[in-house]
mmCIF file of C-alpha atoms in Angstrom:
data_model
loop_
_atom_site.group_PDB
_atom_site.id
_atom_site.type_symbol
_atom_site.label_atom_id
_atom_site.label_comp_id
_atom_site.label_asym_id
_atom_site.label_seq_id
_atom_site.Cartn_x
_atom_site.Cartn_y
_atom_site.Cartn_z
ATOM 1 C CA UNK A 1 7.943 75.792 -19.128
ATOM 2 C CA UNK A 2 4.572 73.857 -18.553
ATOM 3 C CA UNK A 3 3.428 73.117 -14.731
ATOM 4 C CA UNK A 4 3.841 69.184 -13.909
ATOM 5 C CA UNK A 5 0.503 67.216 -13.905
ATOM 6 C CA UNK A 6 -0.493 66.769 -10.862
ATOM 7 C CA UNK A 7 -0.278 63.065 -10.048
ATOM 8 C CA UNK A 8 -2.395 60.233 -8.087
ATOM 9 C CA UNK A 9 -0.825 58.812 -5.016
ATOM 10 C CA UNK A 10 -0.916 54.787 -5.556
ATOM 11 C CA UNK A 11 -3.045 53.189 -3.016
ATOM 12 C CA UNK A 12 -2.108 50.185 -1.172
ATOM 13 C CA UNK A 13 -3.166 47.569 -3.943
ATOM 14 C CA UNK A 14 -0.597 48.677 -6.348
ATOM 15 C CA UNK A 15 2.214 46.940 -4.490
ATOM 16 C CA UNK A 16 2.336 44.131 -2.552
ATOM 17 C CA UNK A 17 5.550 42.082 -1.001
ATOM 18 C CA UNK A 18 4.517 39.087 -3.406
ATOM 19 C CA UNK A 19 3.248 35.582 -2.117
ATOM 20 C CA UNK A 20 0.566 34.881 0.583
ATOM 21 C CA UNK A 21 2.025 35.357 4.080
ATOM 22 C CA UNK A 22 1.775 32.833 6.950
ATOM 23 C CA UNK A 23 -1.253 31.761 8.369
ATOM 24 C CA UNK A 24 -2.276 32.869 12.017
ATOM 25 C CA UNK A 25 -4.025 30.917 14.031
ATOM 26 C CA UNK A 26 -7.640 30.907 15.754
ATOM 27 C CA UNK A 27 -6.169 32.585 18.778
ATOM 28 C CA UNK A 28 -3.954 35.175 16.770
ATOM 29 C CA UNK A 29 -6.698 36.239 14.433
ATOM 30 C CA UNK A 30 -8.454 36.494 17.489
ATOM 31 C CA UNK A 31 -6.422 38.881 18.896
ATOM 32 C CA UNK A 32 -5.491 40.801 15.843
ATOM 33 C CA UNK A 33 -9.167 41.835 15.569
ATOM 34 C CA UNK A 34 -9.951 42.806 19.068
ATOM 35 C CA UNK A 35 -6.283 44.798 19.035
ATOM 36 C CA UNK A 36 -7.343 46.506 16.156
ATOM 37 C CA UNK A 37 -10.691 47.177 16.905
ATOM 38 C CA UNK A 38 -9.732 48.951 19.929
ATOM 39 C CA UNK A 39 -7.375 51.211 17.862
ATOM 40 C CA UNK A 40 -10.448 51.641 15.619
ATOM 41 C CA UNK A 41 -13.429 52.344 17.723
ATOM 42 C CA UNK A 42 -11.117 54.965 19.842
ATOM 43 C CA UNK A 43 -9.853 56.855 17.020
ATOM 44 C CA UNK A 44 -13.612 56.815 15.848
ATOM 45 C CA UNK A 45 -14.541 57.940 19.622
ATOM 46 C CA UNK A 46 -11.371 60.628 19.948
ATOM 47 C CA UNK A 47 -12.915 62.187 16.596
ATOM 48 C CA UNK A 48 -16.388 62.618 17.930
ATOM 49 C CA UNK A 49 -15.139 64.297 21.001
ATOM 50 C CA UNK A 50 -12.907 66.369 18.954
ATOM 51 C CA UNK A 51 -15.609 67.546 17.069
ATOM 52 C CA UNK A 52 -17.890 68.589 20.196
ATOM 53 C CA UNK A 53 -14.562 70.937 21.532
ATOM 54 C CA UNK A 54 -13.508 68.463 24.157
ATOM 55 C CA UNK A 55 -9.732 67.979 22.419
ATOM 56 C CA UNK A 56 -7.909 71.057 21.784
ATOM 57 C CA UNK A 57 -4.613 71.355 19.049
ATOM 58 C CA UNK A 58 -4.037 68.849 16.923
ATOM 59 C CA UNK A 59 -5.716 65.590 16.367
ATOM 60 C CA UNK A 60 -3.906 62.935 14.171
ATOM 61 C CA UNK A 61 -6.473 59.412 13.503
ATOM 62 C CA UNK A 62 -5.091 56.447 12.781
ATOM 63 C CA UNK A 63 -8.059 54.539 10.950
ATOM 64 C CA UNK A 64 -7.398 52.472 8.341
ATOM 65 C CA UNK A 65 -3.444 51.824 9.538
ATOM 66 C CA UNK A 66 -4.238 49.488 12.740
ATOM 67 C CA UNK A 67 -2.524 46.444 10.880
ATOM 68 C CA UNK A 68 1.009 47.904 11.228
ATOM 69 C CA UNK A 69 1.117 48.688 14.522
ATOM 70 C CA UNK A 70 -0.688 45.511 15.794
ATOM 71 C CA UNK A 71 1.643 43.342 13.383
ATOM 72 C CA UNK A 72 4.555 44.595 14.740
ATOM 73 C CA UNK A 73 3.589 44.245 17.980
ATOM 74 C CA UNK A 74 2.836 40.852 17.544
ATOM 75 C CA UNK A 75 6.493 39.887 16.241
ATOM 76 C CA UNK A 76 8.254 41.860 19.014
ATOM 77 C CA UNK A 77 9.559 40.469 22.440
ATOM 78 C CA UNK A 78 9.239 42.226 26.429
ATOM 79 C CA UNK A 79 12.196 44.999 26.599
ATOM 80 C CA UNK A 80 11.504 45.921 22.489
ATOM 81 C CA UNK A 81 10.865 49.420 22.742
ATOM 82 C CA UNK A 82 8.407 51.677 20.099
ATOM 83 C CA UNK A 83 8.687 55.906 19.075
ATOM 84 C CA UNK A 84 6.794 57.423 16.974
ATOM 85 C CA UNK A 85 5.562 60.412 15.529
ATOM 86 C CA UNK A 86 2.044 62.169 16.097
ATOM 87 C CA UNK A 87 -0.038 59.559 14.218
ATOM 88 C CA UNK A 88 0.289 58.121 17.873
ATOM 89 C CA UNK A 89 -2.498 57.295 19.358
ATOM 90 C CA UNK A 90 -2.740 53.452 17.841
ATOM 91 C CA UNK A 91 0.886 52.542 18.704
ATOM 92 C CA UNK A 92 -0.091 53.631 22.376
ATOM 93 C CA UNK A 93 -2.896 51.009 22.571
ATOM 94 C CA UNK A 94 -1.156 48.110 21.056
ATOM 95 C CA UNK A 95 1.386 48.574 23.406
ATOM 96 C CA UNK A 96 -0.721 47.782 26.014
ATOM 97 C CA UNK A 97 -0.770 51.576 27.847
ATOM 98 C CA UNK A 98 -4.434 52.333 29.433
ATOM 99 C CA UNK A 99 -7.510 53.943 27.291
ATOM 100 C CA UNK A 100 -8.592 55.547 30.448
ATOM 101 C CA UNK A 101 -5.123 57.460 30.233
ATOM 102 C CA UNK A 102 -4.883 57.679 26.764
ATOM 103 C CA UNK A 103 -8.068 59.550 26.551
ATOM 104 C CA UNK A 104 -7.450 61.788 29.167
ATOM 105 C CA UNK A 105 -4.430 63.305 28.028
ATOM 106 C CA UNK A 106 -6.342 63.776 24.719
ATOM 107 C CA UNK A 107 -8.432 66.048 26.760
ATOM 108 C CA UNK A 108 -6.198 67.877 28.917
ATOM 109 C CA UNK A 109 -6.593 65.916 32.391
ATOM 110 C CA UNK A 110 -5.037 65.154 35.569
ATOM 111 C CA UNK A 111 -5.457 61.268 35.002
ATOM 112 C CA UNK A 112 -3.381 61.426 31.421
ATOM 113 C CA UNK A 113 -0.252 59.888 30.678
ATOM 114 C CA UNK A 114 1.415 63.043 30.747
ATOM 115 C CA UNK A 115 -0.801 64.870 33.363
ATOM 116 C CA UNK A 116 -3.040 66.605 31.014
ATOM 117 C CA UNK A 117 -0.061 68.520 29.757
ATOM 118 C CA UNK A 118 0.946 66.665 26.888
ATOM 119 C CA UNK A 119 -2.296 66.612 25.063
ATOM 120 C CA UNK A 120 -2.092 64.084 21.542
ATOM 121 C CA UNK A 121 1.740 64.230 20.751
ATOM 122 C CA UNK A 122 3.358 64.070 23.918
ATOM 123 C CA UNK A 123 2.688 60.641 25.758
ATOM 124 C CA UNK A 124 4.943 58.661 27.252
ATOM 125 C CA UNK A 125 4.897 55.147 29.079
ATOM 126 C CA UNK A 126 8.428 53.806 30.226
ATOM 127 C CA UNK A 127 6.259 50.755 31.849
ATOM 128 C CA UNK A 128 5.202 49.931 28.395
ATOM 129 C CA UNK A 129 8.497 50.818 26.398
ATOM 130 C CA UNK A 130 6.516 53.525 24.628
ATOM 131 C CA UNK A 131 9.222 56.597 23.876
ATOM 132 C CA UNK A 132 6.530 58.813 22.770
ATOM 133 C CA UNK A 133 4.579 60.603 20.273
ATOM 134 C CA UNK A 134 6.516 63.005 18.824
ATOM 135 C CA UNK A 135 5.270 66.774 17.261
ATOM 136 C CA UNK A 136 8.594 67.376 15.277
ATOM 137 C CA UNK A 137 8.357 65.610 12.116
ATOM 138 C CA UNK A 138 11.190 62.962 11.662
ATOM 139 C CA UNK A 139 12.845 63.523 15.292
ATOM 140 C CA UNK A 140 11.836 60.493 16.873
ATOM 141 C CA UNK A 141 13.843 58.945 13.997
ATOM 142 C CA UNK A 142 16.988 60.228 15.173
ATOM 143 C CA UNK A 143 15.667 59.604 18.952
ATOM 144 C CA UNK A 144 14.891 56.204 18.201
ATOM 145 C CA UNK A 145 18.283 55.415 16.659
ATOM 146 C CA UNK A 146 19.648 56.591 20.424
ATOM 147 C CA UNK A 147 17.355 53.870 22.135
ATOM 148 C CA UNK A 148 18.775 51.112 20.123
ATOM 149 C CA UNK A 149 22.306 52.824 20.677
ATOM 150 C CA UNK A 150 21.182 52.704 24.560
ATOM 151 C CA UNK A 151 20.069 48.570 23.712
ATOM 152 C CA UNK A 152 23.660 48.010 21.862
ATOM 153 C CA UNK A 153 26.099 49.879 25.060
ATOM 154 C CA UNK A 154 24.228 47.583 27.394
ATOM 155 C CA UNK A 155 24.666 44.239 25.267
ATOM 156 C CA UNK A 156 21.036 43.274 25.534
ATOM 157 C CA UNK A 157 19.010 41.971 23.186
ATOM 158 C CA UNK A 158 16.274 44.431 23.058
ATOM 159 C CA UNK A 159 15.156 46.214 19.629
ATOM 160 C CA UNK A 160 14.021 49.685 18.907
ATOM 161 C CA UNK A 161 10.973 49.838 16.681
ATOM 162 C CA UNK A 162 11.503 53.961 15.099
ATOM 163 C CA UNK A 163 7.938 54.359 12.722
ATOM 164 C CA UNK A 164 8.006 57.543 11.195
ATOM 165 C CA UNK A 165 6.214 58.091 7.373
ATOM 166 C CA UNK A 166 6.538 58.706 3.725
ATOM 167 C CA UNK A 167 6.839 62.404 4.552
ATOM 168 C CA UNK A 168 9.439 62.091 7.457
ATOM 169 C CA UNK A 169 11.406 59.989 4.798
ATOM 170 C CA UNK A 170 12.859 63.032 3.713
ATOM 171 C CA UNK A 171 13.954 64.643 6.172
ATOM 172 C CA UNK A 172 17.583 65.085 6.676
ATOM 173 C CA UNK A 173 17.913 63.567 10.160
ATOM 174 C CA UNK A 174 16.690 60.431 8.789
ATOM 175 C CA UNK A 175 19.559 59.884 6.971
ATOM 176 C CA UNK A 176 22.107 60.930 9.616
ATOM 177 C CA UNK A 177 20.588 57.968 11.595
ATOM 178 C CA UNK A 178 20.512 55.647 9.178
ATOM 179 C CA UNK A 179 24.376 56.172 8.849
ATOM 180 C CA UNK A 180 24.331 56.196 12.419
ATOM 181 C CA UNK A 181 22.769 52.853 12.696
ATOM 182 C CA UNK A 182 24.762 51.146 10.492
ATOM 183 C CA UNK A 183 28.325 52.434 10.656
ATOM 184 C CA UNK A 184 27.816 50.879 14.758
ATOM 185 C CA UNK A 185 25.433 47.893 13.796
ATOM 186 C CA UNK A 186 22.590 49.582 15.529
ATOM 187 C CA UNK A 187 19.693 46.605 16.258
ATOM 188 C CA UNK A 188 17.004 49.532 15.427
ATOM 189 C CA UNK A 189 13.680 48.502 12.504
ATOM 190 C CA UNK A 190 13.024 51.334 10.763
ATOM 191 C CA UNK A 191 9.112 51.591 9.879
ATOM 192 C CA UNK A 192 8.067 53.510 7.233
ATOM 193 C CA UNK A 193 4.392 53.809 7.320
ATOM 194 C CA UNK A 194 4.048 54.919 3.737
ATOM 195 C CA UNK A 195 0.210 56.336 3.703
ATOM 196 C CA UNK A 196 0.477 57.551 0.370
ATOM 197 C CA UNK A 197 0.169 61.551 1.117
ATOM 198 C CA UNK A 198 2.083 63.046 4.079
ATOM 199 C CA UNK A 199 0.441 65.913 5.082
ATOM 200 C CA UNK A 200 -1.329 66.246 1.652
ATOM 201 C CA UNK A 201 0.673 65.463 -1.049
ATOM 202 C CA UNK A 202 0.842 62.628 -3.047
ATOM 203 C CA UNK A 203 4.538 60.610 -2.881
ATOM 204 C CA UNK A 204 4.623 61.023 -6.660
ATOM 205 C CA UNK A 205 5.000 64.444 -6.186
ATOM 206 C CA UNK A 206 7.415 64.720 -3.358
ATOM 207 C CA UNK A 207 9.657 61.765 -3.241
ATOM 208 C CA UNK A 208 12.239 61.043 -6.035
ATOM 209 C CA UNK A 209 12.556 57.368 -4.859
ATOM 210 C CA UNK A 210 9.119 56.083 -4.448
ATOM 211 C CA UNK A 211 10.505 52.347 -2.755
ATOM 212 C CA UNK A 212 10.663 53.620 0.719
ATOM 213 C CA UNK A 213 11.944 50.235 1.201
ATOM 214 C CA UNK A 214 15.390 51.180 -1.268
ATOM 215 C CA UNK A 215 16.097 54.455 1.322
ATOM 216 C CA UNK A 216 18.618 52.941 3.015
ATOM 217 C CA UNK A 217 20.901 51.274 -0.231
ATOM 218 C CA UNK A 218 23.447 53.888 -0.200
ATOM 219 C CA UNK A 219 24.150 53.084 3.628
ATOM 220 C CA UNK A 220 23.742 48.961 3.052
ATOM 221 C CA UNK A 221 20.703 48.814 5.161
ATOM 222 C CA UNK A 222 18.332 45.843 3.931
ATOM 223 C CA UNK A 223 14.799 47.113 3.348
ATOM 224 C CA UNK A 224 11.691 45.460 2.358
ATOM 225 C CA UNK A 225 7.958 46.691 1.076
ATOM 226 C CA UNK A 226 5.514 45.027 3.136
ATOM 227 C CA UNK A 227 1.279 45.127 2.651
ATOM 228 C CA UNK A 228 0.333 46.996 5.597
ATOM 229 C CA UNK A 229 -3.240 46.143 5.402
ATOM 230 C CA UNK A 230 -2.769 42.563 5.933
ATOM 231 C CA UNK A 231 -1.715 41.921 9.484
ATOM 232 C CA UNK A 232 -0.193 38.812 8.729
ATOM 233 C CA UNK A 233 2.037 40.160 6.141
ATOM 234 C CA UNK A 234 3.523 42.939 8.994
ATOM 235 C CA UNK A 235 3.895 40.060 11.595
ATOM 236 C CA UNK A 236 5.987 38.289 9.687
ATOM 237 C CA UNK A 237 8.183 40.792 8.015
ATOM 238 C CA UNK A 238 8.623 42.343 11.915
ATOM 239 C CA UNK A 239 9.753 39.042 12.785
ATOM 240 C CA UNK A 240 12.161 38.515 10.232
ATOM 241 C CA UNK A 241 13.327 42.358 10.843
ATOM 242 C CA UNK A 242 13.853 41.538 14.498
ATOM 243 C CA UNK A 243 15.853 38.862 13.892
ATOM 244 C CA UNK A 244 18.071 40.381 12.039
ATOM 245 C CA UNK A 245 18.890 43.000 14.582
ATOM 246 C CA UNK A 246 19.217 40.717 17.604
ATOM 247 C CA UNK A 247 21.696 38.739 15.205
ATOM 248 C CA UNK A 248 23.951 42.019 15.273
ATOM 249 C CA UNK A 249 23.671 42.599 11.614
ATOM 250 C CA UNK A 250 22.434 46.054 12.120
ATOM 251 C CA UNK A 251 19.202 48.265 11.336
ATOM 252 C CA UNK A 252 16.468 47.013 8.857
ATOM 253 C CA UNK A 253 14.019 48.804 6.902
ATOM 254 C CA UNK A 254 10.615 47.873 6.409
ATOM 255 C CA UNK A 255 8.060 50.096 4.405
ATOM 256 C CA UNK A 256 4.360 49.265 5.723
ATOM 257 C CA UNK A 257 2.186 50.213 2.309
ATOM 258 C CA UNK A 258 -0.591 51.515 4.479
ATOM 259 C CA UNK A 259 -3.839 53.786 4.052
ATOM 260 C CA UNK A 260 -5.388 56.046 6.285
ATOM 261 C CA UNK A 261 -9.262 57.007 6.079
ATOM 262 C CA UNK A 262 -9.348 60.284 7.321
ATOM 263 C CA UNK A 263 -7.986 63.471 6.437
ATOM 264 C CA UNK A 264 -4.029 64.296 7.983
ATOM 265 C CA UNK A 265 -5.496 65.677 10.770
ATOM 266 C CA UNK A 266 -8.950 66.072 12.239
ATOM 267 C CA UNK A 267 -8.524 70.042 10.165
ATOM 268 C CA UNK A 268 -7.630 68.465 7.530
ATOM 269 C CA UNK A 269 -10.720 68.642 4.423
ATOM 270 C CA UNK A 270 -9.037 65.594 2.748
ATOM 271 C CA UNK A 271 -9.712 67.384 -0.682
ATOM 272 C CA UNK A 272 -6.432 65.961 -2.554
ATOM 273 C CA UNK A 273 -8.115 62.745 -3.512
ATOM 274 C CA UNK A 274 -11.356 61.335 -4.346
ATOM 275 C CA UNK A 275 -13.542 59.878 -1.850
ATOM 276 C CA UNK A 276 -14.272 57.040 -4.716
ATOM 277 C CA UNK A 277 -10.262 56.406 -4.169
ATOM 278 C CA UNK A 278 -10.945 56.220 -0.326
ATOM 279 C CA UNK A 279 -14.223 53.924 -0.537
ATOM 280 C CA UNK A 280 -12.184 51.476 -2.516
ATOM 281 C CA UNK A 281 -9.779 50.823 -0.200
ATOM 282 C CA UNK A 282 -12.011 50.194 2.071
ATOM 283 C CA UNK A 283 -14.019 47.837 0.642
ATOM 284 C CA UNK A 284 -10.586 46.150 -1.109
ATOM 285 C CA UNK A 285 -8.613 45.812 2.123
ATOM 286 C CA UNK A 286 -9.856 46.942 4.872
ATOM 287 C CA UNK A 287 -7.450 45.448 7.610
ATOM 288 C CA UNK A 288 -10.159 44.752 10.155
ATOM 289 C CA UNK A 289 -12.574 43.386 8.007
ATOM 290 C CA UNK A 290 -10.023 40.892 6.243
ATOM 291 C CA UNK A 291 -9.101 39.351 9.617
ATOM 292 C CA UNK A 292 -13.143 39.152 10.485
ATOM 293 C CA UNK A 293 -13.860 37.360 7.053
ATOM 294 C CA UNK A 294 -11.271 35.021 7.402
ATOM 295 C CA UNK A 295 -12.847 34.382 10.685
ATOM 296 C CA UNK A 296 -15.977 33.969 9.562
ATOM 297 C CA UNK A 297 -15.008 31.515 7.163
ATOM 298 C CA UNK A 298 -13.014 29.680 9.867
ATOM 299 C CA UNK A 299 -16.430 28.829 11.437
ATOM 300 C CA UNK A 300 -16.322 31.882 14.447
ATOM 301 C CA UNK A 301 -20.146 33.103 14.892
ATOM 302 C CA UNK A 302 -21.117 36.586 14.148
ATOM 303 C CA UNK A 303 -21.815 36.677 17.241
ATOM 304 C CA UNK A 304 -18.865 36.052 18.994
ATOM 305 C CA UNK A 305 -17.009 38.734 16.459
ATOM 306 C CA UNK A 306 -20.047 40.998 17.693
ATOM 307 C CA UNK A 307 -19.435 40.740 21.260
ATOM 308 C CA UNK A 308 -15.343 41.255 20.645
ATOM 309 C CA UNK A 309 -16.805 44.472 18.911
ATOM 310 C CA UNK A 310 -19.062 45.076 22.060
ATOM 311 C CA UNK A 311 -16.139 44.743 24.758
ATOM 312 C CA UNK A 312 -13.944 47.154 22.928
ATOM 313 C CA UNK A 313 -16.738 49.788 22.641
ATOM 314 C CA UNK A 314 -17.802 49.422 26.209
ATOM 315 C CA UNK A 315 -13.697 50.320 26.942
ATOM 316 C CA UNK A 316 -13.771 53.029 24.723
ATOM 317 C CA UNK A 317 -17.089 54.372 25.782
ATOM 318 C CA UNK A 318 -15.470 54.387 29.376
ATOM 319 C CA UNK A 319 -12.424 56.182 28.319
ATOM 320 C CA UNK A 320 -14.627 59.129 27.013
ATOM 321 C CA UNK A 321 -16.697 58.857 30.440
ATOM 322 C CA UNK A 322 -13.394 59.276 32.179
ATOM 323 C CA UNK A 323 -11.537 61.520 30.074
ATOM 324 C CA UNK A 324 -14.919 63.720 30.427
ATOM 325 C CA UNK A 325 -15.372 63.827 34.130
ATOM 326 C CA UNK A 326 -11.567 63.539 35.322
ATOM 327 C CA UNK A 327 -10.054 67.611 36.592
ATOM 328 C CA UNK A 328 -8.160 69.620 35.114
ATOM 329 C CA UNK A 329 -4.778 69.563 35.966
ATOM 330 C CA UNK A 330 -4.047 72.033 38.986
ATOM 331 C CA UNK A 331 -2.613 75.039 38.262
ATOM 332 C CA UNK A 332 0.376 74.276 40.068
ATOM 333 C CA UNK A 333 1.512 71.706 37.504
ATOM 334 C CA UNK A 334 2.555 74.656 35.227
ATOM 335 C CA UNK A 335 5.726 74.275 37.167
ATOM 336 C CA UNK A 336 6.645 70.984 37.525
ATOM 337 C CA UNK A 337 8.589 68.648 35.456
ATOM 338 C CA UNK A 338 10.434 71.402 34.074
ATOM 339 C CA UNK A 339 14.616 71.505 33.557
ATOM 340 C CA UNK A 340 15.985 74.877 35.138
#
């Protein structure tokens, strides 16, 4: 019996949701670049300092996806709560938690969200409504189907916002929840942030069903695909998932056709596709830069964008100074905030 080809992941392009979504305005476009250039310039910052030793473990970047994560954000409400998986960092930031912090837990210190314990996949911010990074892959799904379980016992209106990707979509737990969800008319959104290769492997080779957005037929779970490099596009589809839950109608699916830059992790030699497959992405749909140009062409100087640009890198820059000077964690702390 011959070996199967080994098949091309489709990049973003391939797909779209069809149509041209909603137009923001000044002030969202605004913010939809500075949000994502934050996301942007610290993943770019958090890779440098990987590389020079000062993050240990893993290190998973989130360049090139910024547009989901700021989209959604944009379409949910106070109270909406996010979990994720280790890709984390950017859903951190756009929910408003602290670079300083961030950072610091990146690198193992006292001032980090989790006391410099926690390190890339373990952050938490109850403040912000952010459930955590998660190292297990596909356990926040079943996690985040118990928030919005939480949201429906206490008849509020609040949503929980589960992202987990193309890889996690296979896992068994997924499905479990999405039973779950919908058997009890659980108001949980489902994100699949599909960025075309898991840990390394192209979806054509690993998934059956490529239309993450179809995952959730056999259960009667809506779903739809959704360009995650246009932040508009994810804004608008999180809206119109949102509603749906806080109607009562259950959990909704939405699969963000997304693209990240660098490899699965900072280890990670990226080798399973070409960096002429990477380049045109870039150029084709880069998230940030289609919010600039349309900015640009709205009449907002260069310069202003450049000065947006020049905030978020003197945050950023800051974060590193802190994350860099901040102690250790005392010993001590090796035995606290443990269950006996």
């Amino acid at each position: 019996m011959a070996a199967p080809k080994k098949a091309a992941a489709s990049t973003p392009q391939d797909k779209t949701d069809g149509g041209s979504p909603p137009e923001f305005t000044r002030e969202q476009e605004l913010k939809a670049l500075r949000d994502m250039l934050l996301i942007r310039r610290f993943e770019e910052k958090a890779g440098q300092l990987y590389g020079m030793g000062a993050i240990g473990g893993f290190c998973h970047l989130y360049i090139g996806q910024e547009a989901v994560v700021v989209g959604m954000q944009m379409a949910l409400k106070q109270g909406d709560q996010v979990i994720t998986g280790y890709r984390d960092h950017g859903h951190m930031l756009a929910t408003g938690m602290d670079a300083n912090g961030v950072m610091a837990e990146l690198t193992g210190r006292r001032g980090g969200y989790s006391k410099g314990k926690g390190g890339s996949m373990h952050m938490f911010s109850k403040e912000k409504h952010f459930y955590g990074g998660h190292g297990i892959v596909g356990a926040q799904v079943s996690l985040g189907t118990g928030l919005a379980f939480a949201n429906h016992y206490r008849g509020n209106d609040n949503v929980s916002v589960t992202y987990f990707g193309d890889g996690a979509a296979n896992q068994g737990q997924v499905y479990e929840s999405f039973n779950m969800a919908e058997l009890w008319k659980l108001p949980v959104i489902y994100v699949i942030e599909n960025n075309r290769y898991a840990m390394g492997t192209a979806v054509s080779r690993a998934s059956a069903q490529q239309d993450f957005s179809k995952r959730g037929a056999s259960f009667n779970i809506p779903g739809r695909q959704v360009d995650g490099m246009d932040v508009r596009a994810v804004k608008a589809a999180g809206e119109e998932a949102a509603a749906w839950c806080r109607a009562g109608k259950g959990p909704f699916i939405l699969e963000m056709q997304t693209y990240r830059y660098r490899g699965h992790s900072m280890s990670d030699p990226a080798k399973y596709r070409t960096r002429e497959e990477v380049e045109k992405v870039r150029h084709d749909q880069d998230p940030i830069e289609q919010v600039r140009n349309r900015l640009l062409a709205a009449k907002v100087s260069e310069a202003d964008l450049k000065a947006i640009d020049a905030e978020v890198r003197d945050i950023v820059n800051a974060s590193a100074d802190f994350a860099q000077h901040d102690p250790e964690p005392d010993a001590a702390e090796l035995w606290t905030d443990i269950y006996r």
